[in-house]
Amino acid sequence: MHVPDGFFDVPVSVGAGVLAAAGVAASLRGAKRELDDRTAPMAGLVAAFVFAAQMLNFPVAAGTSGHLLGGALAAILVGPYTAVLCVTVVLLVQGFFFADGGLTALGVNITLMAIVTAVVGWAVFRLITRGAPRGRPALVAASFVAALVSVPASALVFTVLFWLGGTAPIELGSVAAAMGGVHLLIGIGEGLITALTVSSVLAVRPDLVYGARGMTKALTLRTAEGEVQVGSAAPEAPSAGIGLRPVLVGGAIVAVLLAGVFSFYASSAPDGLEKVAADKGLSAQEKPHAVEDGPLADYAVKGVENERLSGGLAGVVGVALTVVAGGGVFYVIRRRGRDSDGMTPAGAQ
Amino acid sequence: MSAGHHHSIYRPADTPVHRLPPQCKLAAVVVFAVCVVATPRERFWAFAVDAVLLAVVAAVARIPAGLIARRMVIEVPFVLFALAIPLIGTGERVQVLGLSLSVPGLWAAWNILAKATLGVVASILLAATTEPRMMLLGAERLRLPRLLVQIATFMLRYLDVIVDQMGRMRIARESRGFVARDFRQAPVLAKSAGALFIRAYERGERVHLAMLSRGYTGEMPTIRDISATGRDWVTAGVLPCLAAVTALLAWSTT
Amino acid sequence: MTSRSPSLKVTRLAYAYPDGTQALYGVDLTIERGERVALLGPNGAGKTTLVMHLNGILTAGHGTVEVAGLPVRPDTLREIRRRVGLVFQDPDDQLFMPTVREDVAFGPANLGLRGAELDRRVHDALERVGMLDAIDRPSHHLSFGQRRRVAVATVLAMEPEILVLDEPSSNLDPASRRELAEILKSLDVTVLMVTHDLPYALELCERSLIMSEGVIAADGPTRALLADERLLAEHRLELPYGFAVPAQPG
């Protein structure tokens, strides 16, 4: 999944680099707020864990195996800011020390694998757990969906970047369909592994799971008048650290940046894009899509004359679809969770 | 992809390339990669020049071709992708050995293969001639955020410790007859992953205590610093400058 | 702060963890300058909790800790952490820097030392534990015994008033165990050593404390304490099979 050099043209590589730098800068600030002077050792150890976990091969079917990408998992375990830092460091180390992933593609790789997966994973996780019944089943289900959505979301952003500055003459529709389809499958694996891992940590040290903070049960005092519930002494971090809003706002900014700034960038440097577009007939008017019936085939919005604008709209629509899909799943799980788990005492596991 | 992946490529030796300050090498390789990516794909000779440049660096650094070739395996997934582009690409088509290939697709495949290969070889040369510790110091000198460099420092320090723990868990699993055949065994593996996370996290807390015990107040002291002379920069600059000239010539002859 | 003050003075120290579990119930102890004292006790007796108070990682719920006359308080932490050298049980926790040199320099550098003075400290400390040859090696390439010696050097470089060691002999092979004992005997600093290794306590420490259920249950010459079978049994302490406390050497 590590994008090598030469895959994207210079403007997109640089643009993604700027985006990655901004995301990492924000995460540095955010992580420092949460972890204070513990940031360097804690994030370093978690980064080493992510690196090691990526080496753990999970058997999928006879003969084939998959491994974890870890962005969503890290976000749920240690919080989105720290997660972005950890995965970024893993990518930097892989790029510079192991020659894995192109150096000019570092911006793209960090954007796709660190920022998008952690932010989308965390946003979905929070959407589902907010207001859902407290307890392990809801957290584990939320982890599954969060990791599941994070992978195709990352693939979707890849497709947008590819449309902006990819160097290969493949139809956007086929790229989107291929990337989306393959990554939906990968996402299922990622979701299962993430959910199982979160579940196993919750069973032993629920206090370490960032996404489960504030889920601890109130303490009971036995007094003369009967039992009194008091707040737990444990820190309620997500409220103090990250609410849902900054994550959503951040996600929106990323989406707008991708759809807006990049299209502008690309149009001001028409060379690469124009050529690719001319070569392969990117727009819907010139050539019908090869996979007309695919779910993501009609990626460019029909009826919009300007192909660049149309693609930009398509990107925004894609982002919106992801959010809606995630929201729908969240709604269902929340409803079901309320019905079945209402009686489960929190933290009883 | 797991076996040996975490072992550093670094090859200790005493050559002019090894001796260069890390910040110079880092900057040189990044600029080189940018120049390569910016070179128009129609100019085959330009990529040949870049390849020769890297070969010269490898010779000076006495890095055996076999090591570079072995490490280039990391490129394979994208080579496969690149090879598929002419098949699925659009546009004008040609017949080669009975296959119908897209002409722009062939260009794209060549573009990715050439640039990715040059980039990966440059990275391998950097990693093979620069001690990991030096690389971090160089990154810090290049004004990469200090906190990020510190995180990477801790990560590299504890990577082996954690990978070893993972290996011991694997042995413990297998010595009790566990074989991972299909996804039904995933919960067991996930338990290992969870346990690994808990251990990593707890170690992070203990390391932080150890740091506090020795007077840590949130700032890592700079104990080692490496300065580069003008000469170092000039030496390191030869590679990216030649690549830049090559790219410019390639553009001007378009 | 006079030179007469004991190295360590703990008075009526009590502590409960944030979750409510109380670990210390009023610890009193005094260690004079130059003494080597063993702190013995079963798991869960509160030994580690006590150690964490000695350099202010945990803050006393009640009572005081004084190091060479200086009380442990938020505003004295910096000086306290220079005076109390804590050696952790797992050297991998303590050796977090990429090379031995940087690890040993970390503490004194935090005290503001730089340049030649810093180098001198690093050299001296490594020399005292016999690890000067390894100065530029990455610490994770050393053997376990070597790592523990470097861990001792990392705190010696801060020129501490008192050295506090958590299970110094654990996981060491017999030769490394003996080498470390020789190093500890050669140092002229006050030592407090938390251990389950009773023969090691006997070899290195004239005096021992037995901690049990959050208080100091016994305090006396190591030889006398270890000879008292009833006392040992009462606090779940056992001498290794076949080991008899030797008679006072001549």
PDB file of N, CA, C and O in Angstrom, chain A residues 77-117:
ATOM      1  N   LEU A  77      -7.215   3.179  20.435  1.00  0.00           N
ATOM      2  CA  LEU A  77      -6.443   2.815  21.631  1.00  0.00           C
ATOM      3  C   LEU A  77      -5.796   4.019  22.297  1.00  0.00           C
ATOM      4  O   LEU A  77      -5.749   4.112  23.526  1.00  0.00           O
ATOM      5  N   VAL A  78      -5.234   4.939  21.507  1.00  0.00           N
ATOM      6  CA  VAL A  78      -4.477   6.034  22.136  1.00  0.00           C
ATOM      7  C   VAL A  78      -4.974   7.416  21.749  1.00  0.00           C
ATOM      8  O   VAL A  78      -4.373   8.411  22.137  1.00  0.00           O
ATOM      9  N   GLY A  79      -6.065   7.504  21.009  1.00  0.00           N
ATOM     10  CA  GLY A  79      -6.581   8.814  20.631  1.00  0.00           C
ATOM     11  C   GLY A  79      -6.063   9.225  19.265  1.00  0.00           C
ATOM     12  O   GLY A  79      -4.980   8.825  18.858  1.00  0.00           O
ATOM     13  N   PRO A  80      -6.871  10.025  18.539  1.00  0.00           N
ATOM     14  CA  PRO A  80      -6.543  10.322  17.147  1.00  0.00           C
ATOM     15  C   PRO A  80      -5.240  11.102  16.958  1.00  0.00           C
ATOM     16  O   PRO A  80      -4.485  10.826  16.025  1.00  0.00           O
ATOM     17  N   TYR A  81      -4.962  12.066  17.819  1.00  0.00           N
ATOM     18  CA  TYR A  81      -3.741  12.864  17.616  1.00  0.00           C
ATOM     19  C   TYR A  81      -2.505  11.988  17.737  1.00  0.00           C
ATOM     20  O   TYR A  81      -1.626  11.993  16.883  1.00  0.00           O
ATOM     21  N   THR A  82      -2.446  11.248  18.838  1.00  0.00           N
ATOM     22  CA  THR A  82      -1.295  10.380  19.052  1.00  0.00           C
ATOM     23  C   THR A  82      -1.215   9.344  17.936  1.00  0.00           C
ATOM     24  O   THR A  82      -0.120   8.996  17.474  1.00  0.00           O
ATOM     25  N   ALA A  83      -2.371   8.867  17.489  1.00  0.00           N
ATOM     26  CA  ALA A  83      -2.386   7.856  16.431  1.00  0.00           C
ATOM     27  C   ALA A  83      -1.759   8.407  15.161  1.00  0.00           C
ATOM     28  O   ALA A  83      -0.955   7.735  14.517  1.00  0.00           O
ATOM     29  N   VAL A  84      -2.129   9.633  14.797  1.00  0.00           N
ATOM     30  CA  VAL A  84      -1.562  10.227  13.586  1.00  0.00           C
ATOM     31  C   VAL A  84      -0.041  10.291  13.719  1.00  0.00           C
ATOM     32  O   VAL A  84       0.697   9.938  12.794  1.00  0.00           O
ATOM     33  N   LEU A  85       0.441  10.709  14.881  1.00  0.00           N
ATOM     34  CA  LEU A  85       1.885  10.799  15.091  1.00  0.00           C
ATOM     35  C   LEU A  85       2.540   9.424  14.976  1.00  0.00           C
ATOM     36  O   LEU A  85       3.567   9.272  14.316  1.00  0.00           O
ATOM     37  N   CYS A  86       1.940   8.440  15.615  1.00  0.00           N
ATOM     38  CA  CYS A  86       2.537   7.108  15.616  1.00  0.00           C
ATOM     39  C   CYS A  86       2.635   6.556  14.201  1.00  0.00           C
ATOM     40  O   CYS A  86       3.691   6.075  13.784  1.00  0.00           O
ATOM     41  N   VAL A  87       1.532   6.603  13.459  1.00  0.00           N
ATOM     42  CA  VAL A  87       1.557   6.025  12.113  1.00  0.00           C
ATOM     43  C   VAL A  87       2.486   6.850  11.218  1.00  0.00           C
ATOM     44  O   VAL A  87       3.203   6.298  10.380  1.00  0.00           O
ATOM     45  N   THR A  88       2.506   8.168  11.421  1.00  0.00           N
ATOM     46  CA  THR A  88       3.424   9.005  10.640  1.00  0.00           C
ATOM     47  C   THR A  88       4.870   8.586  10.877  1.00  0.00           C
ATOM     48  O   THR A  88       5.656   8.426   9.932  1.00  0.00           O
ATOM     49  N   VAL A  89       5.209   8.392  12.140  1.00  0.00           N
ATOM     50  CA  VAL A  89       6.583   7.994  12.456  1.00  0.00           C
ATOM     51  C   VAL A  89       6.887   6.624  11.852  1.00  0.00           C
ATOM     52  O   VAL A  89       7.972   6.401  11.305  1.00  0.00           O
ATOM     53  N   VAL A  90       5.911   5.726  11.916  1.00  0.00           N
ATOM     54  CA  VAL A  90       6.123   4.415  11.296  1.00  0.00           C
ATOM     55  C   VAL A  90       6.423   4.583   9.805  1.00  0.00           C
ATOM     56  O   VAL A  90       7.361   3.988   9.268  1.00  0.00           O
ATOM     57  N   LEU A  91       5.660   5.441   9.140  1.00  0.00           N
ATOM     58  CA  LEU A  91       5.859   5.646   7.701  1.00  0.00           C
ATOM     59  C   LEU A  91       7.202   6.308   7.421  1.00  0.00           C
ATOM     60  O   LEU A  91       7.889   5.955   6.454  1.00  0.00           O
ATOM     61  N   LEU A  92       7.581   7.287   8.252  1.00  0.00           N
ATOM     62  CA  LEU A  92       8.871   7.954   8.060  1.00  0.00           C
ATOM     63  C   LEU A  92      10.006   6.951   8.217  1.00  0.00           C
ATOM     64  O   LEU A  92      10.941   6.912   7.408  1.00  0.00           O
ATOM     65  N   VAL A  93       9.908   6.131   9.251  1.00  0.00           N
ATOM     66  CA  VAL A  93      10.960   5.140   9.487  1.00  0.00           C
ATOM     67  C   VAL A  93      10.997   4.138   8.338  1.00  0.00           C
ATOM     68  O   VAL A  93      12.066   3.790   7.837  1.00  0.00           O
ATOM     69  N   GLN A  94       9.813   3.703   7.889  1.00  0.00           N
ATOM     70  CA  GLN A  94       9.794   2.760   6.764  1.00  0.00           C
ATOM     71  C   GLN A  94      10.387   3.395   5.522  1.00  0.00           C
ATOM     72  O   GLN A  94      11.114   2.750   4.774  1.00  0.00           O
ATOM     73  N   GLY A  95      10.101   4.674   5.295  1.00  0.00           N
ATOM     74  CA  GLY A  95      10.608   5.350   4.108  1.00  0.00           C
ATOM     75  C   GLY A  95      12.107   5.571   4.154  1.00  0.00           C
ATOM     76  O   GLY A  95      12.816   5.303   3.192  1.00  0.00           O
ATOM     77  N   PHE A  96      12.609   6.057   5.291  1.00  0.00           N
ATOM     78  CA  PHE A  96      14.014   6.442   5.360  1.00  0.00           C
ATOM     79  C   PHE A  96      14.942   5.302   5.770  1.00  0.00           C
ATOM     80  O   PHE A  96      16.085   5.267   5.377  1.00  0.00           O
ATOM     81  N   PHE A  97      14.462   4.398   6.604  1.00  0.00           N
ATOM     82  CA  PHE A  97      15.347   3.354   7.122  1.00  0.00           C
ATOM     83  C   PHE A  97      15.193   2.044   6.372  1.00  0.00           C
ATOM     84  O   PHE A  97      16.064   1.206   6.413  1.00  0.00           O
ATOM     85  N   PHE A  98      14.055   1.853   5.723  1.00  0.00           N
ATOM     86  CA  PHE A  98      13.810   0.573   5.063  1.00  0.00           C
ATOM     87  C   PHE A  98      13.488   0.745   3.583  1.00  0.00           C
ATOM     88  O   PHE A  98      13.124  -0.206   2.921  1.00  0.00           O
ATOM     89  N   ALA A  99      13.598   1.989   3.086  1.00  0.00           N
ATOM     90  CA  ALA A  99      13.342   2.264   1.677  1.00  0.00           C
ATOM     91  C   ALA A  99      11.971   1.777   1.231  1.00  0.00           C
ATOM     92  O   ALA A  99      11.774   1.380   0.088  1.00  0.00           O
ATOM     93  N   ASP A 100      11.019   1.798   2.150  1.00  0.00           N
ATOM     94  CA  ASP A 100       9.669   1.325   1.850  1.00  0.00           C
ATOM     95  C   ASP A 100       8.763   2.544   1.673  1.00  0.00           C
ATOM     96  O   ASP A 100       8.489   3.266   2.619  1.00  0.00           O
ATOM     97  N   GLY A 101       8.322   2.778   0.441  1.00  0.00           N
ATOM     98  CA  GLY A 101       7.530   3.968   0.160  1.00  0.00           C
ATOM     99  C   GLY A 101       8.430   5.076  -0.348  1.00  0.00           C
ATOM    100  O   GLY A 101       9.481   5.321   0.223  1.00  0.00           O
ATOM    101  N   GLY A 102       8.029   5.719  -1.428  1.00  0.00           N
ATOM    102  CA  GLY A 102       8.874   6.750  -2.023  1.00  0.00           C
ATOM    103  C   GLY A 102       9.009   7.963  -1.125  1.00  0.00           C
ATOM    104  O   GLY A 102       8.079   8.319  -0.404  1.00  0.00           O
ATOM    105  N   LEU A 103      10.193   8.602  -1.179  1.00  0.00           N
ATOM    106  CA  LEU A 103      10.391   9.789  -0.346  1.00  0.00           C
ATOM    107  C   LEU A 103       9.535  10.949  -0.836  1.00  0.00           C
ATOM    108  O   LEU A 103       9.025  11.726  -0.031  1.00  0.00           O
ATOM    109  N   THR A 104       9.370  11.065  -2.164  1.00  0.00           N
ATOM    110  CA  THR A 104       8.520  12.155  -2.648  1.00  0.00           C
ATOM    111  C   THR A 104       7.044  11.825  -2.423  1.00  0.00           C
ATOM    112  O   THR A 104       6.201  12.695  -2.514  1.00  0.00           O
ATOM    113  N   ALA A 105       6.750  10.569  -2.128  1.00  0.00           N
ATOM    114  CA  ALA A 105       5.354  10.175  -1.887  1.00  0.00           C
ATOM    115  C   ALA A 105       5.029  10.153  -0.403  1.00  0.00           C
ATOM    116  O   ALA A 105       3.945   9.724  -0.018  1.00  0.00           O
ATOM    117  N   LEU A 106       5.971  10.609   0.432  1.00  0.00           N
ATOM    118  CA  LEU A 106       5.717  10.573   1.878  1.00  0.00           C
ATOM    119  C   LEU A 106       4.475  11.371   2.252  1.00  0.00           C
ATOM    120  O   LEU A 106       3.683  10.945   3.087  1.00  0.00           O
ATOM    121  N   GLY A 107       4.313  12.527   1.622  1.00  0.00           N
ATOM    122  CA  GLY A 107       3.128  13.348   1.914  1.00  0.00           C
ATOM    123  C   GLY A 107       1.858  12.575   1.610  1.00  0.00           C
ATOM    124  O   GLY A 107       0.920  12.552   2.418  1.00  0.00           O
ATOM    125  N   VAL A 108       1.839  11.937   0.435  1.00  0.00           N
ATOM    126  CA  VAL A 108       0.666  11.150   0.047  1.00  0.00           C
ATOM    127  C   VAL A 108       0.459  10.011   1.042  1.00  0.00           C
ATOM    128  O   VAL A 108      -0.649   9.795   1.544  1.00  0.00           O
ATOM    129  N   ASN A 109       1.535   9.301   1.365  1.00  0.00           N
ATOM    130  CA  ASN A 109       1.401   8.150   2.259  1.00  0.00           C
ATOM    131  C   ASN A 109       0.929   8.557   3.648  1.00  0.00           C
ATOM    132  O   ASN A 109       0.089   7.881   4.254  1.00  0.00           O
ATOM    133  N   ILE A 110       1.480   9.671   4.149  1.00  0.00           N
ATOM    134  CA  ILE A 110       1.061  10.113   5.488  1.00  0.00           C
ATOM    135  C   ILE A 110      -0.399  10.547   5.455  1.00  0.00           C
ATOM    136  O   ILE A 110      -1.188  10.208   6.340  1.00  0.00           O
ATOM    137  N   THR A 111      -0.764  11.291   4.412  1.00  0.00           N
ATOM    138  CA  THR A 111      -2.156  11.730   4.310  1.00  0.00           C
ATOM    139  C   THR A 111      -3.097  10.524   4.286  1.00  0.00           C
ATOM    140  O   THR A 111      -4.089  10.475   5.022  1.00  0.00           O
ATOM    141  N   LEU A 112      -2.771   9.542   3.440  1.00  0.00           N
ATOM    142  CA  LEU A 112      -3.676   8.409   3.265  1.00  0.00           C
ATOM    143  C   LEU A 112      -3.691   7.495   4.475  1.00  0.00           C
ATOM    144  O   LEU A 112      -4.759   7.115   4.970  1.00  0.00           O
ATOM    145  N   MET A 113      -2.509   7.131   4.943  1.00  0.00           N
ATOM    146  CA  MET A 113      -2.457   6.029   5.920  1.00  0.00           C
ATOM    147  C   MET A 113      -2.441   6.505   7.356  1.00  0.00           C
ATOM    148  O   MET A 113      -2.824   5.756   8.250  1.00  0.00           O
ATOM    149  N   ALA A 114      -1.955   7.717   7.601  1.00  0.00           N
ATOM    150  CA  ALA A 114      -1.952   8.187   8.985  1.00  0.00           C
ATOM    151  C   ALA A 114      -3.164   9.069   9.246  1.00  0.00           C
ATOM    152  O   ALA A 114      -3.967   8.803  10.142  1.00  0.00           O
ATOM    153  N   ILE A 115      -3.318  10.118   8.434  1.00  0.00           N
ATOM    154  CA  ILE A 115      -4.333  11.119   8.766  1.00  0.00           C
ATOM    155  C   ILE A 115      -5.734  10.612   8.458  1.00  0.00           C
ATOM    156  O   ILE A 115      -6.613  10.615   9.325  1.00  0.00           O
ATOM    157  N   VAL A 116      -5.950  10.160   7.208  1.00  0.00           N
ATOM    158  CA  VAL A 116      -7.320   9.784   6.833  1.00  0.00           C
ATOM    159  C   VAL A 116      -7.811   8.611   7.682  1.00  0.00           C
ATOM    160  O   VAL A 116      -8.917   8.651   8.225  1.00  0.00           O
ATOM    161  N   THR A 117      -6.983   7.574   7.829  1.00  0.00           N
ATOM    162  CA  THR A 117      -7.474   6.401   8.573  1.00  0.00           C
ATOM    163  C   THR A 117      -7.751   6.758  10.032  1.00  0.00           C
ATOM    164  O   THR A 117      -8.771   6.366  10.584  1.00  0.00           O
TER     165      THR A 117
END
